[in-house]
Every structure is written in C-alpha cells, then in structure tokens.
Coordinates of C-alpha atoms in Angstrom, one line a residue:
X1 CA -12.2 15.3 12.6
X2 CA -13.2 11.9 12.0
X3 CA -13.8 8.8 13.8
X4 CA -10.5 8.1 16.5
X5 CA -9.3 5.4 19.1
X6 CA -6.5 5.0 21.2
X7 CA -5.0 1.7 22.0
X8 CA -2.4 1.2 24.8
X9 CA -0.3 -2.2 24.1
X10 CA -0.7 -4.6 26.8
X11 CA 2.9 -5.1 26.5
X12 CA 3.7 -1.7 26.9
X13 CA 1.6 -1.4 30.0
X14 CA 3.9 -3.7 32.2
X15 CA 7.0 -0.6 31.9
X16 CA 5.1 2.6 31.8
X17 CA 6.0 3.1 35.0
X18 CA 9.7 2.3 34.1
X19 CA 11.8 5.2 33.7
X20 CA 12.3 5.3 29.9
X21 CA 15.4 6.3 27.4
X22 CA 16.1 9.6 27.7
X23 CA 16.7 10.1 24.3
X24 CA 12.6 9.1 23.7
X25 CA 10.7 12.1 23.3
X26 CA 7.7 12.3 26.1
X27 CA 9.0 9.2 27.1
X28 CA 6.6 6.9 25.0
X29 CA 6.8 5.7 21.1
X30 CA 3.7 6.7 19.6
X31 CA 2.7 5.4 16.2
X32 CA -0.5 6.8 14.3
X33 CA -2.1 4.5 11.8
X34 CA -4.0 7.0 9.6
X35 CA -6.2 4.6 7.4
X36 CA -9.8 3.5 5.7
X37 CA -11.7 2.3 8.5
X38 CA -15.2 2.2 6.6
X39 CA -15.1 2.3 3.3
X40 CA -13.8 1.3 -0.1
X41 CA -10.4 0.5 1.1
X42 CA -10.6 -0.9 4.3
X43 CA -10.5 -4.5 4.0
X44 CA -7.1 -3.7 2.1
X45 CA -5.8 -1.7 5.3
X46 CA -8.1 -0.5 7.6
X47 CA -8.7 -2.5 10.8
X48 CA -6.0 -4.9 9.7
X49 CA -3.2 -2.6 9.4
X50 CA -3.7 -2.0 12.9
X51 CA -3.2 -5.5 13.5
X52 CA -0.4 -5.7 11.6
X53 CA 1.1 -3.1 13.4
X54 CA 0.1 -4.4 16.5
X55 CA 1.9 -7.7 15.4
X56 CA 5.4 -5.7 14.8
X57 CA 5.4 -4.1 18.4
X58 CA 4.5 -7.5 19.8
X59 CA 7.6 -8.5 18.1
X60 CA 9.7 -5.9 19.3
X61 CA 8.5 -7.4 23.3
X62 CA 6.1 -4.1 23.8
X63 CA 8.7 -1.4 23.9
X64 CA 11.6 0.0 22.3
X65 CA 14.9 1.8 23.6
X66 CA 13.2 1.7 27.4
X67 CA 10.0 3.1 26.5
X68 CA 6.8 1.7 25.9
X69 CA 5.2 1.8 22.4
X70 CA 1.7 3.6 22.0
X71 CA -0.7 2.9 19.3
X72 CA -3.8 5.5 17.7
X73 CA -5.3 4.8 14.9
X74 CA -8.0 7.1 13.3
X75 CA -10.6 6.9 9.7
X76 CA -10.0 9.2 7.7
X77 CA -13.2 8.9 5.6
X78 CA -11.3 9.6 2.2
X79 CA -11.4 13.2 2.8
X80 CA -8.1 15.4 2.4
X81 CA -8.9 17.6 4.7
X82 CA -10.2 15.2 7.7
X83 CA -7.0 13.3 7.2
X84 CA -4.5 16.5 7.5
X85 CA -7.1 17.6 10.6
X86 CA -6.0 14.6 12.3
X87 CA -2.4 14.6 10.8
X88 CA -1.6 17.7 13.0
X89 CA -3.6 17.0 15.9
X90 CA -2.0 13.5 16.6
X91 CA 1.3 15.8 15.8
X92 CA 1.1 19.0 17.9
X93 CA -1.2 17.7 20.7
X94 CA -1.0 14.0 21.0
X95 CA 2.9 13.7 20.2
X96 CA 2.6 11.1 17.4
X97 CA 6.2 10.4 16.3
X98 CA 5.3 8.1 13.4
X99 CA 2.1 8.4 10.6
X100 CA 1.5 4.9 9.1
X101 CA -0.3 3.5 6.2
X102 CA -2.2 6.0 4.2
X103 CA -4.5 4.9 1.8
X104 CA -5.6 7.7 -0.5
X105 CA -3.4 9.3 -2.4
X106 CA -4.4 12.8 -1.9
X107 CA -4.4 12.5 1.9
X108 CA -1.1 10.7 1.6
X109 CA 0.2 14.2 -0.3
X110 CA -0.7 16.4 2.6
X111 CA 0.3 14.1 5.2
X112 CA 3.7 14.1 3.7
X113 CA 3.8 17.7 3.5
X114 CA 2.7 18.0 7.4
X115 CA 5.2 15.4 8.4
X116 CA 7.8 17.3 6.8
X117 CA 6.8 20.7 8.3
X118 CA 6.9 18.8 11.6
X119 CA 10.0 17.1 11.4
X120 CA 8.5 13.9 12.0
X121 CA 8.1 10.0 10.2
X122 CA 5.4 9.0 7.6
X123 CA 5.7 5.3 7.0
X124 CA 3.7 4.9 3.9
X125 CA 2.0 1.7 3.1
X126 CA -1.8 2.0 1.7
X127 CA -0.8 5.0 -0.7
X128 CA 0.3 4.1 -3.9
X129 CA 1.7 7.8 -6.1
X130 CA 4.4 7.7 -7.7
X131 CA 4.8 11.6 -6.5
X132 CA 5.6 10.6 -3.1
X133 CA 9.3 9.7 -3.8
X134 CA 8.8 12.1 -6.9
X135 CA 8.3 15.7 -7.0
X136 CA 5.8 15.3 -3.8
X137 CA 9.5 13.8 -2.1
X138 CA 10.1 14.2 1.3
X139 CA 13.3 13.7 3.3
X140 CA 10.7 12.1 6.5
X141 CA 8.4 10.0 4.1
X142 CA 9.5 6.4 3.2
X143 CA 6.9 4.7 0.5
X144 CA 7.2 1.0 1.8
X145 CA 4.6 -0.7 -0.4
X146 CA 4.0 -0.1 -3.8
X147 CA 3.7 2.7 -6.5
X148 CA 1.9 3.0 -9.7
X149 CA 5.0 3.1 -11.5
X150 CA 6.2 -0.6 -10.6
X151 CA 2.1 -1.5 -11.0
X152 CA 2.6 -0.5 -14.5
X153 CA 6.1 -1.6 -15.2
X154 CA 4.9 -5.2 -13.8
X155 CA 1.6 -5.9 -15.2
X156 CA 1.6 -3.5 -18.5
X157 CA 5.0 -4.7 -19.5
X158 CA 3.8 -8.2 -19.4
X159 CA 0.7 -7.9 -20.8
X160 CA 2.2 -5.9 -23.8
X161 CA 4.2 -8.7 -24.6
X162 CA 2.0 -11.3 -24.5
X163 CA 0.3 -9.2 -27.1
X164 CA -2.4 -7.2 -25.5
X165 CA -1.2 -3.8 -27.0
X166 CA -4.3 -2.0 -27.1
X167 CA -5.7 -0.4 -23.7
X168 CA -8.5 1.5 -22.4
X169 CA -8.7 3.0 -19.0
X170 CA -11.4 3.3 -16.2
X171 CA -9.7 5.6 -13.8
X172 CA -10.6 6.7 -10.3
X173 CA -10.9 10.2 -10.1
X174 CA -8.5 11.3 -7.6
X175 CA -4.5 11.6 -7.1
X176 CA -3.6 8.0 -7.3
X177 CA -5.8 7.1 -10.3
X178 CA -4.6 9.6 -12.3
X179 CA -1.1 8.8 -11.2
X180 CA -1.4 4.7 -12.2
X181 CA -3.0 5.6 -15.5
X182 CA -0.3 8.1 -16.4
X183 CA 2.3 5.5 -15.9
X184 CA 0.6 2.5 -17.0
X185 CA -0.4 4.5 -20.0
X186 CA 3.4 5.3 -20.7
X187 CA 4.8 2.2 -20.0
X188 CA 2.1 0.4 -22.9
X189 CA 3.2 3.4 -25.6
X190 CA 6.7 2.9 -24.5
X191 CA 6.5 -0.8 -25.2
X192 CA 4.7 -0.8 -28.6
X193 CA 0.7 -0.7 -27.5
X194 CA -1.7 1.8 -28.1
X195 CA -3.8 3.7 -26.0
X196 CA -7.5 4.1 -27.2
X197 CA -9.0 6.5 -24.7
X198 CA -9.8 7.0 -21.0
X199 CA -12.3 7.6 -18.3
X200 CA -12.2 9.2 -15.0
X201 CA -14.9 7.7 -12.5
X202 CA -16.0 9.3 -9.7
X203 CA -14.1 7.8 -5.9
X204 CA -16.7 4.4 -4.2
X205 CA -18.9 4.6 -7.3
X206 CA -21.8 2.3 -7.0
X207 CA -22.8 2.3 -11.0
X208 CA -19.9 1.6 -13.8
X209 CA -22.6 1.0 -16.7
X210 CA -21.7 4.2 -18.5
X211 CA -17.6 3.6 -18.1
X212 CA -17.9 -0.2 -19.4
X213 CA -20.0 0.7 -22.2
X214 CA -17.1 3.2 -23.3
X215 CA -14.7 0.6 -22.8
X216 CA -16.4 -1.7 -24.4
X217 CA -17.2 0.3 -27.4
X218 CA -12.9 1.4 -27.4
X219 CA -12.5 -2.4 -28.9
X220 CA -9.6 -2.2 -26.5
X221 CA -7.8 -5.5 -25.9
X222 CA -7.4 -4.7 -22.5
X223 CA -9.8 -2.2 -20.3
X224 CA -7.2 -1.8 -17.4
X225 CA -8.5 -0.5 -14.0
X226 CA -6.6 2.0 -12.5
X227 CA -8.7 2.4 -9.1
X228 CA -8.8 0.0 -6.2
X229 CA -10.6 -2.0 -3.8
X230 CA -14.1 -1.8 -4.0
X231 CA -14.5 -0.1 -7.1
X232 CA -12.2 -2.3 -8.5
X233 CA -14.2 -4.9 -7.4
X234 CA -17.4 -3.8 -8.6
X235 CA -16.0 -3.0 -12.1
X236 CA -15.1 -6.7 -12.9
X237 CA -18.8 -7.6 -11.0
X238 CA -20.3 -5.3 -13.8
X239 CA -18.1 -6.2 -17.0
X240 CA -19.0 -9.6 -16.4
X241 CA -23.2 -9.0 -16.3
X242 CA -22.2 -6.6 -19.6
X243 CA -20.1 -9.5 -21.3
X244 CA -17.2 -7.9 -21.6
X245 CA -14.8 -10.9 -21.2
X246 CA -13.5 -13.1 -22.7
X247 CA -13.9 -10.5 -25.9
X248 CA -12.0 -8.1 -24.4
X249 CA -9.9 -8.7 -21.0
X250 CA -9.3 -6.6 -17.7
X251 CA -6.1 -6.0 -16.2
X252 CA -6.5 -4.4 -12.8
X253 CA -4.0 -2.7 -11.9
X254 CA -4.2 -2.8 -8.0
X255 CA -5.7 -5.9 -6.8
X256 CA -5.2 -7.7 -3.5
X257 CA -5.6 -11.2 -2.4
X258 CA -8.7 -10.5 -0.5
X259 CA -10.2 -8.3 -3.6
X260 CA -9.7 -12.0 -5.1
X261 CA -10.8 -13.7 -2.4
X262 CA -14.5 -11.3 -2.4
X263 CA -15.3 -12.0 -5.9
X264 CA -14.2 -15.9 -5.9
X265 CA -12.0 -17.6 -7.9
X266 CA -14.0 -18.3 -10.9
X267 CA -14.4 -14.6 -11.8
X268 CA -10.8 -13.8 -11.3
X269 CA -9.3 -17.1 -12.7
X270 CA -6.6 -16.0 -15.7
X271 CA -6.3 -12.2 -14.5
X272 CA -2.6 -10.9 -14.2
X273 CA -1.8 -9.0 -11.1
X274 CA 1.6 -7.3 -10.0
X275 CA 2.1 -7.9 -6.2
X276 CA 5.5 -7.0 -4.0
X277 CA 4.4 -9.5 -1.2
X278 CA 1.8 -12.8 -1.5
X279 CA 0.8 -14.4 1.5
X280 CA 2.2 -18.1 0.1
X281 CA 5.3 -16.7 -1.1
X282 CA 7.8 -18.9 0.9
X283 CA 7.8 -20.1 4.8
X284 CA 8.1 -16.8 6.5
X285 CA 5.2 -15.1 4.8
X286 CA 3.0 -18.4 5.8
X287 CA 4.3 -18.1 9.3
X288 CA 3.2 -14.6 9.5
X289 CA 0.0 -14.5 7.7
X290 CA -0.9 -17.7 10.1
X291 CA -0.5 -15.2 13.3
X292 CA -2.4 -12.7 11.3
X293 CA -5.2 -14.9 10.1
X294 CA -5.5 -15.7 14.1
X295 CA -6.0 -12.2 14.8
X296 CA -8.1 -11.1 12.3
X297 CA -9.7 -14.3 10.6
X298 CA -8.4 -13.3 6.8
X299 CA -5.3 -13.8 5.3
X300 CA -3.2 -10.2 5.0
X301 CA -3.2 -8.0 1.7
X302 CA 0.6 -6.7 0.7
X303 CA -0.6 -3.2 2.1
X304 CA -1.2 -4.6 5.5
X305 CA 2.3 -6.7 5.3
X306 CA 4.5 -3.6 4.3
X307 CA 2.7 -1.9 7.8
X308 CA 4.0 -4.4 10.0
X309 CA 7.6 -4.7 7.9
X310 CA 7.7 -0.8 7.7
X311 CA 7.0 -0.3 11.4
X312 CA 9.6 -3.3 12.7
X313 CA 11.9 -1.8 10.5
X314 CA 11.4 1.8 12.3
X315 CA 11.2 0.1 15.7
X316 CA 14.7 -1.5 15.0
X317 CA 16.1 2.2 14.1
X318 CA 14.7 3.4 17.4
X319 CA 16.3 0.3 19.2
X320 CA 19.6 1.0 17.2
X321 CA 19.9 4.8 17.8
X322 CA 18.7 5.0 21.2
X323 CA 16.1 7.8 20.1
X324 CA 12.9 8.7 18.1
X325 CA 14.5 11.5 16.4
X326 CA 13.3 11.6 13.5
X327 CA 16.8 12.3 10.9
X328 CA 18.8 9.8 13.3
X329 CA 16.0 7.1 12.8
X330 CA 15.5 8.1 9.1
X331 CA 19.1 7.5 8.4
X332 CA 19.3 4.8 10.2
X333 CA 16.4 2.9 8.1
X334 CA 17.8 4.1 5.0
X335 CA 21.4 2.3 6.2
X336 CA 20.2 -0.5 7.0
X337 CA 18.7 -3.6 4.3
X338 CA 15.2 -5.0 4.8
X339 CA 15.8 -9.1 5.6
X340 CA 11.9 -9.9 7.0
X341 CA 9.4 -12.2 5.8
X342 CA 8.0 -9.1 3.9
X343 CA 11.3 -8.4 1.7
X344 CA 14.9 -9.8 1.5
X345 CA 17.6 -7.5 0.6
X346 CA 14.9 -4.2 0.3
X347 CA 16.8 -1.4 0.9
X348 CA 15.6 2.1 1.4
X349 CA 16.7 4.7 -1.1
X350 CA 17.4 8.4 -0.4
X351 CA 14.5 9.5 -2.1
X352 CA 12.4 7.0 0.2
X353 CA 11.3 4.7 -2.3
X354 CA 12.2 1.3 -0.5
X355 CA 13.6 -1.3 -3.1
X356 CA 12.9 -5.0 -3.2
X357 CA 11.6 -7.8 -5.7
X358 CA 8.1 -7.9 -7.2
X359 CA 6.3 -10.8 -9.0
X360 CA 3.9 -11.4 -11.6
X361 CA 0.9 -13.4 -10.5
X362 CA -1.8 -15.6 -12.5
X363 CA -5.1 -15.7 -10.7
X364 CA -5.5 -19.9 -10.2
X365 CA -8.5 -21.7 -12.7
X366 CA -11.0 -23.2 -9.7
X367 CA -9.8 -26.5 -10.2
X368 CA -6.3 -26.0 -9.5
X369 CA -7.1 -24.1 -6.2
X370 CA -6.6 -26.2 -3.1
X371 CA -8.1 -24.0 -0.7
X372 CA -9.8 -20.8 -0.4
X373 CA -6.6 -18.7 -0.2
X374 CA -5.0 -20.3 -2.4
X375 CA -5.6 -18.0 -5.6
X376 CA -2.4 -17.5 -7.3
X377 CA 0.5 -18.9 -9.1
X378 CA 4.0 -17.0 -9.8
X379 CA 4.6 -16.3 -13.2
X380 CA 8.1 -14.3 -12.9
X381 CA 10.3 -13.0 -10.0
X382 CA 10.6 -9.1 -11.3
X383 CA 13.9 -7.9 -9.9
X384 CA 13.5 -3.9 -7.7
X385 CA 15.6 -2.4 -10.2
X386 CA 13.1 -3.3 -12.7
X387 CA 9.7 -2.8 -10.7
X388 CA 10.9 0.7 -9.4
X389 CA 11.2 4.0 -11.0
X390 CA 15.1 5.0 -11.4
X391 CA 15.6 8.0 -8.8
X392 CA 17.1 9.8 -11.8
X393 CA 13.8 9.8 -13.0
X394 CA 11.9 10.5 -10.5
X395 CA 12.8 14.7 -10.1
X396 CA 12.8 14.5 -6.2
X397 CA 14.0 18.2 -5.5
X398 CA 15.1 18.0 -2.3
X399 CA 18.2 15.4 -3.4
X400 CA 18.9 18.1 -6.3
X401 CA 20.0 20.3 -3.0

C-alpha cells in the first residue's frame, strides 16, 4: 500500500474539541497529498508539497468553516496501482475529502477516475496530461499546474522560431511522456519544423547511452526531453560527457528551478524552459518562497507553488460555502478568479483546466547569476489563452452532456 503518515496541524489542534460547521462532513477537512516521496520526482513535489500545503492551512489560521483541517500524505512509489490502493482507502476509510498533487501521469488517471466515482476533490498539481481536462475530464478534478500542451505551446513555439525546426525526442515511457511528445511534436509540425524520430525510455533510467546516441545520430537541431526530474536531469549529465552540445541543443520540456539548481548553472546556462510560476517572479512569489525556503531550506518548484495556491483556493470555497461538499465547493472555485502570489486573474474553467499567464525563461550564463537561486531571466510573458489548450479542443465529454 505504500509508505503513509498522518499529520495533525498544530493549529487545528487548539479547536478539535470545538463543535465544528455542520455542513463539514465528519467534522474535520481532511486533505491527502498523494505524491513522490522517494524517487525521481520528489524534490519537484514530494516532501515539499506537504510543506506547501502545510503553508496554505497555516494561512487559512488552522481551520476552515469551524472545523479543523487534517493533513495525510502518502508515496506512492510510481506505481498505478499502489497509488489507486491508497486513493480509496484515504476515501472510503479515512474520509479524505481532497487528493492533492499527483505526480505521475498514469496514477493521476486513476485517481481522477476514483475521485469521480467518489464524488470527491482531486487538486492536481505534480501531473502534467493533457487528458486530464481532455478526454480523461472529470467534473471533481481541477489541473492547477501545468500540462504538456502549454509545455509545448511555450517552449516549441519559441524555439521553432528562433529557427530550431528539426527535433528529436527522448521520451519517458509512461502516460505523461507520451502525452508531452504528442503535443510538442504537433505544435513543431504545426509551426513549420520537422520531426526526425523518437525514443521511448524506460521510467528513473540510470543509463541514456543508447537514446543519446540515436539522437545524436537524428542530426536533430534540437533533442527535446519529454520526461522529468531525475531522468531529465541525468539526460543533459549524459549528452554533455557524449558532446552533444553546442552541435546539437536540448530543450527540456519539464524542468524546474531546483532540476537547475542540481546540475549548476554552467550546464544549464542558454537552455529555454516554459514555467507558469518562478520563484523571483515579482514581490509576492519572493515573500512566499522566503517562508518556504525557512521550512524546507530550498527554494519551491512551480509544482509545489500550485499545491499551496490550489489548496488556499479550495480552503477559501470551503470558507465561502459553509461546507466540503464537493459540487458546492467545485463551483465555487470555478466562480471565483485566482489573485495569489501563484497567479493573478487564473481562473478555473469548466473543464478544470485553471487558466493564467506563463513565461518563457533563459537559464542565466554563470556570470550574470547573483546568487545560487538566481538562474533565470524572462524572455516573454505568454498570455493563458495562448499557453492553454482551447476547451473546444480538448473533447472533454462530460461538458458535451
């Protein structure tokens, strides 16, 4: 079932004994942050999702509509089938009223479909498929984050342009890989560039030899990574012992600030990357990213700001409809704009994709870095209606009934 722990906020403590709203099921607000404690995605979410969660309900004073706030959190290893193990458990025995975070697309799938079946709230953050407001939609499951269709439309447009118009891809070999290199892939064609060929490499690979030398061989402009966190990492560790750059140039398609941060700035110095929310961004993100850094000792990736924006957002609907309900609250969030240090004028659609600006980053040369953290420059403010997939597009059945 996979590794499990249950925290109790110290603020909720001081009312558990209160009577609480009687419109809160159980009489607690339990969140569940479902997440990569140990592995290749864990210093994206993992242990600091829970602190950024832990951050929003410290925000919200400890409880909500008169009841305390609970918090579990559990690793679900990368496995499917531990994740949806848990996924019902936390919902028919341990009255979870809210799934959170998600990395790993194919566990972010079922968990969708569980939530649904359930009636309750997924609050997606670490899982990036375009399917999940697509034809995976769900009318409980809001996709906070990111998606590989504003990945691609970001960094692949840009690229494109700039004249890189012939791509190879090193895929991971699971839901969301193949998801970011179908739409990176369409967004190049769609733009003018070519698509040489592709790989599929298998999920926390520890040897890339094979899939560089294919690349390589491609005479691909770009070999464009569409995988994440540590095999994203040790991809670009690899290319550079096997020369790859500056001959031929890698566009990795999910990278975070601390993936950046691990492999220093002289190795990532010129690389493009597509975020939704940067640490340095303006005051508000440096205030919170402070507190976090406080907590945790490292600066926050986007994933684990859209957890703490996606859960005071929910918190807020609780507080505003006097209930944890899920279609109440679920309306509620949808009604209401995002205005936080994570997004300013996001707004949820009915699909659940939430809406809001993206930028194009350049990685910073050594020399023009004035601290450890400080990696990147904006090139261009990329407007939600851009960055996101059109919900015309997206063939969500559930808003064709």
């Amino acid at each position: 079932m996979g590794r499990w722990i249950r925290i109790v906020s110290a603020f909720a403590m001081t009312s558990v004994f209160g009577v609480a709203n009687a419109q809160i099921s159980d009489r607690v607000v339990k969140l569940g942050i479902l997440t990569d404690m140990s592995s290749l995605y864990a210093d994206g979410s993992g242990p600091g999702s829970v602190a950024a969660a832990e951050l929003a309900i410290e925000d919200a004073g400890g409880k909500v509509a008169g009841a305390p706030i609970e918090i579990v959190f559990a690793d679900h290893q990368n496995k499917p089938d531990i994740g949806s193990n848990i996924a019902r458990r936390w919902y028919d025995t341990e009255k979870v009223d809210a799934i959170v975070d998600v990395p790993t697309s194919s566990i972010a799938l079922a968990v969708q479909t569980i939530t649904r079946e359930k009636n309750r709230v997924f609050l997606i953050s670490g899982s990036g498929s375009s399917d999940l407001t697509g034809s995976a939609c769900s009318p409980n499951g809001l996709q906070w984050t990111y998606d590989t269709y504003a990945l691609s439309q970001v960094t692949a447009r840009a690229l494109v342009a700039r004249g890189d118009d012939t791509w190879f891809f090193i895929t991971a070999d699971y839901a969301f890989g193949h998801a970011l290199e179908r739409d990176a892939a369409a967004v190049v064609k769609a733009n003018g560039g070519k698509v040489l060929g592709a790989v599929r490499a298998p999920l926390n690979t520890s040897d890339f030899s094979s899939f560089l030398l294919q690349a390589q061989a491609s005479g691909a402009k770009v070999i464009a990574l569409a995988s994440a966190g540590g095999d994203t990492q040790t991809t670009i560790k690899q290319g550079a012992e096997f020369g790859i750059t500056p001959k031929q140039k890698f566009a990795a398609l999910l990278f975070n600030v601390r993936d950046a941060h691990s492999l220093g700035q002289k190795a990532v110095a010129g690389l493009a990357v597509a975020e939704g929310w940067y640490w340095d961004q303006d005051d508000a993100s440096r205030a919170f990213s402070k507190r976090f850094q406080a907590k945790t000792g490292r600066m926050p990736t986007m994933v684990q700001a859209g957890v703490y924006s996606a859960v005071a957002h929910y918190l807020k609907a609780i507080a505003a409809t006097g209930g944890d309900q899920a279609a109440p609250v679920l309306a509620k969030m949808r009604e209401t704009p995002v205005n936080d240090m994570f997004a300013q004028g996001g707004r949820v659609r009915p699909d659940g994709r939430m809406v809001y600006d993206w930028a194009l980053l350049e990685a910073k040369q050594p020399s023009d870095s004035t601290g450890e953290w400080d990696i990147y420059r904006k090139v261009a403010t990329i407007p939600g209606d851009q960055a996101f997939r059109p919900m015309s597009e997206g063939g969500c059945p559930y808003l064709k009934n």
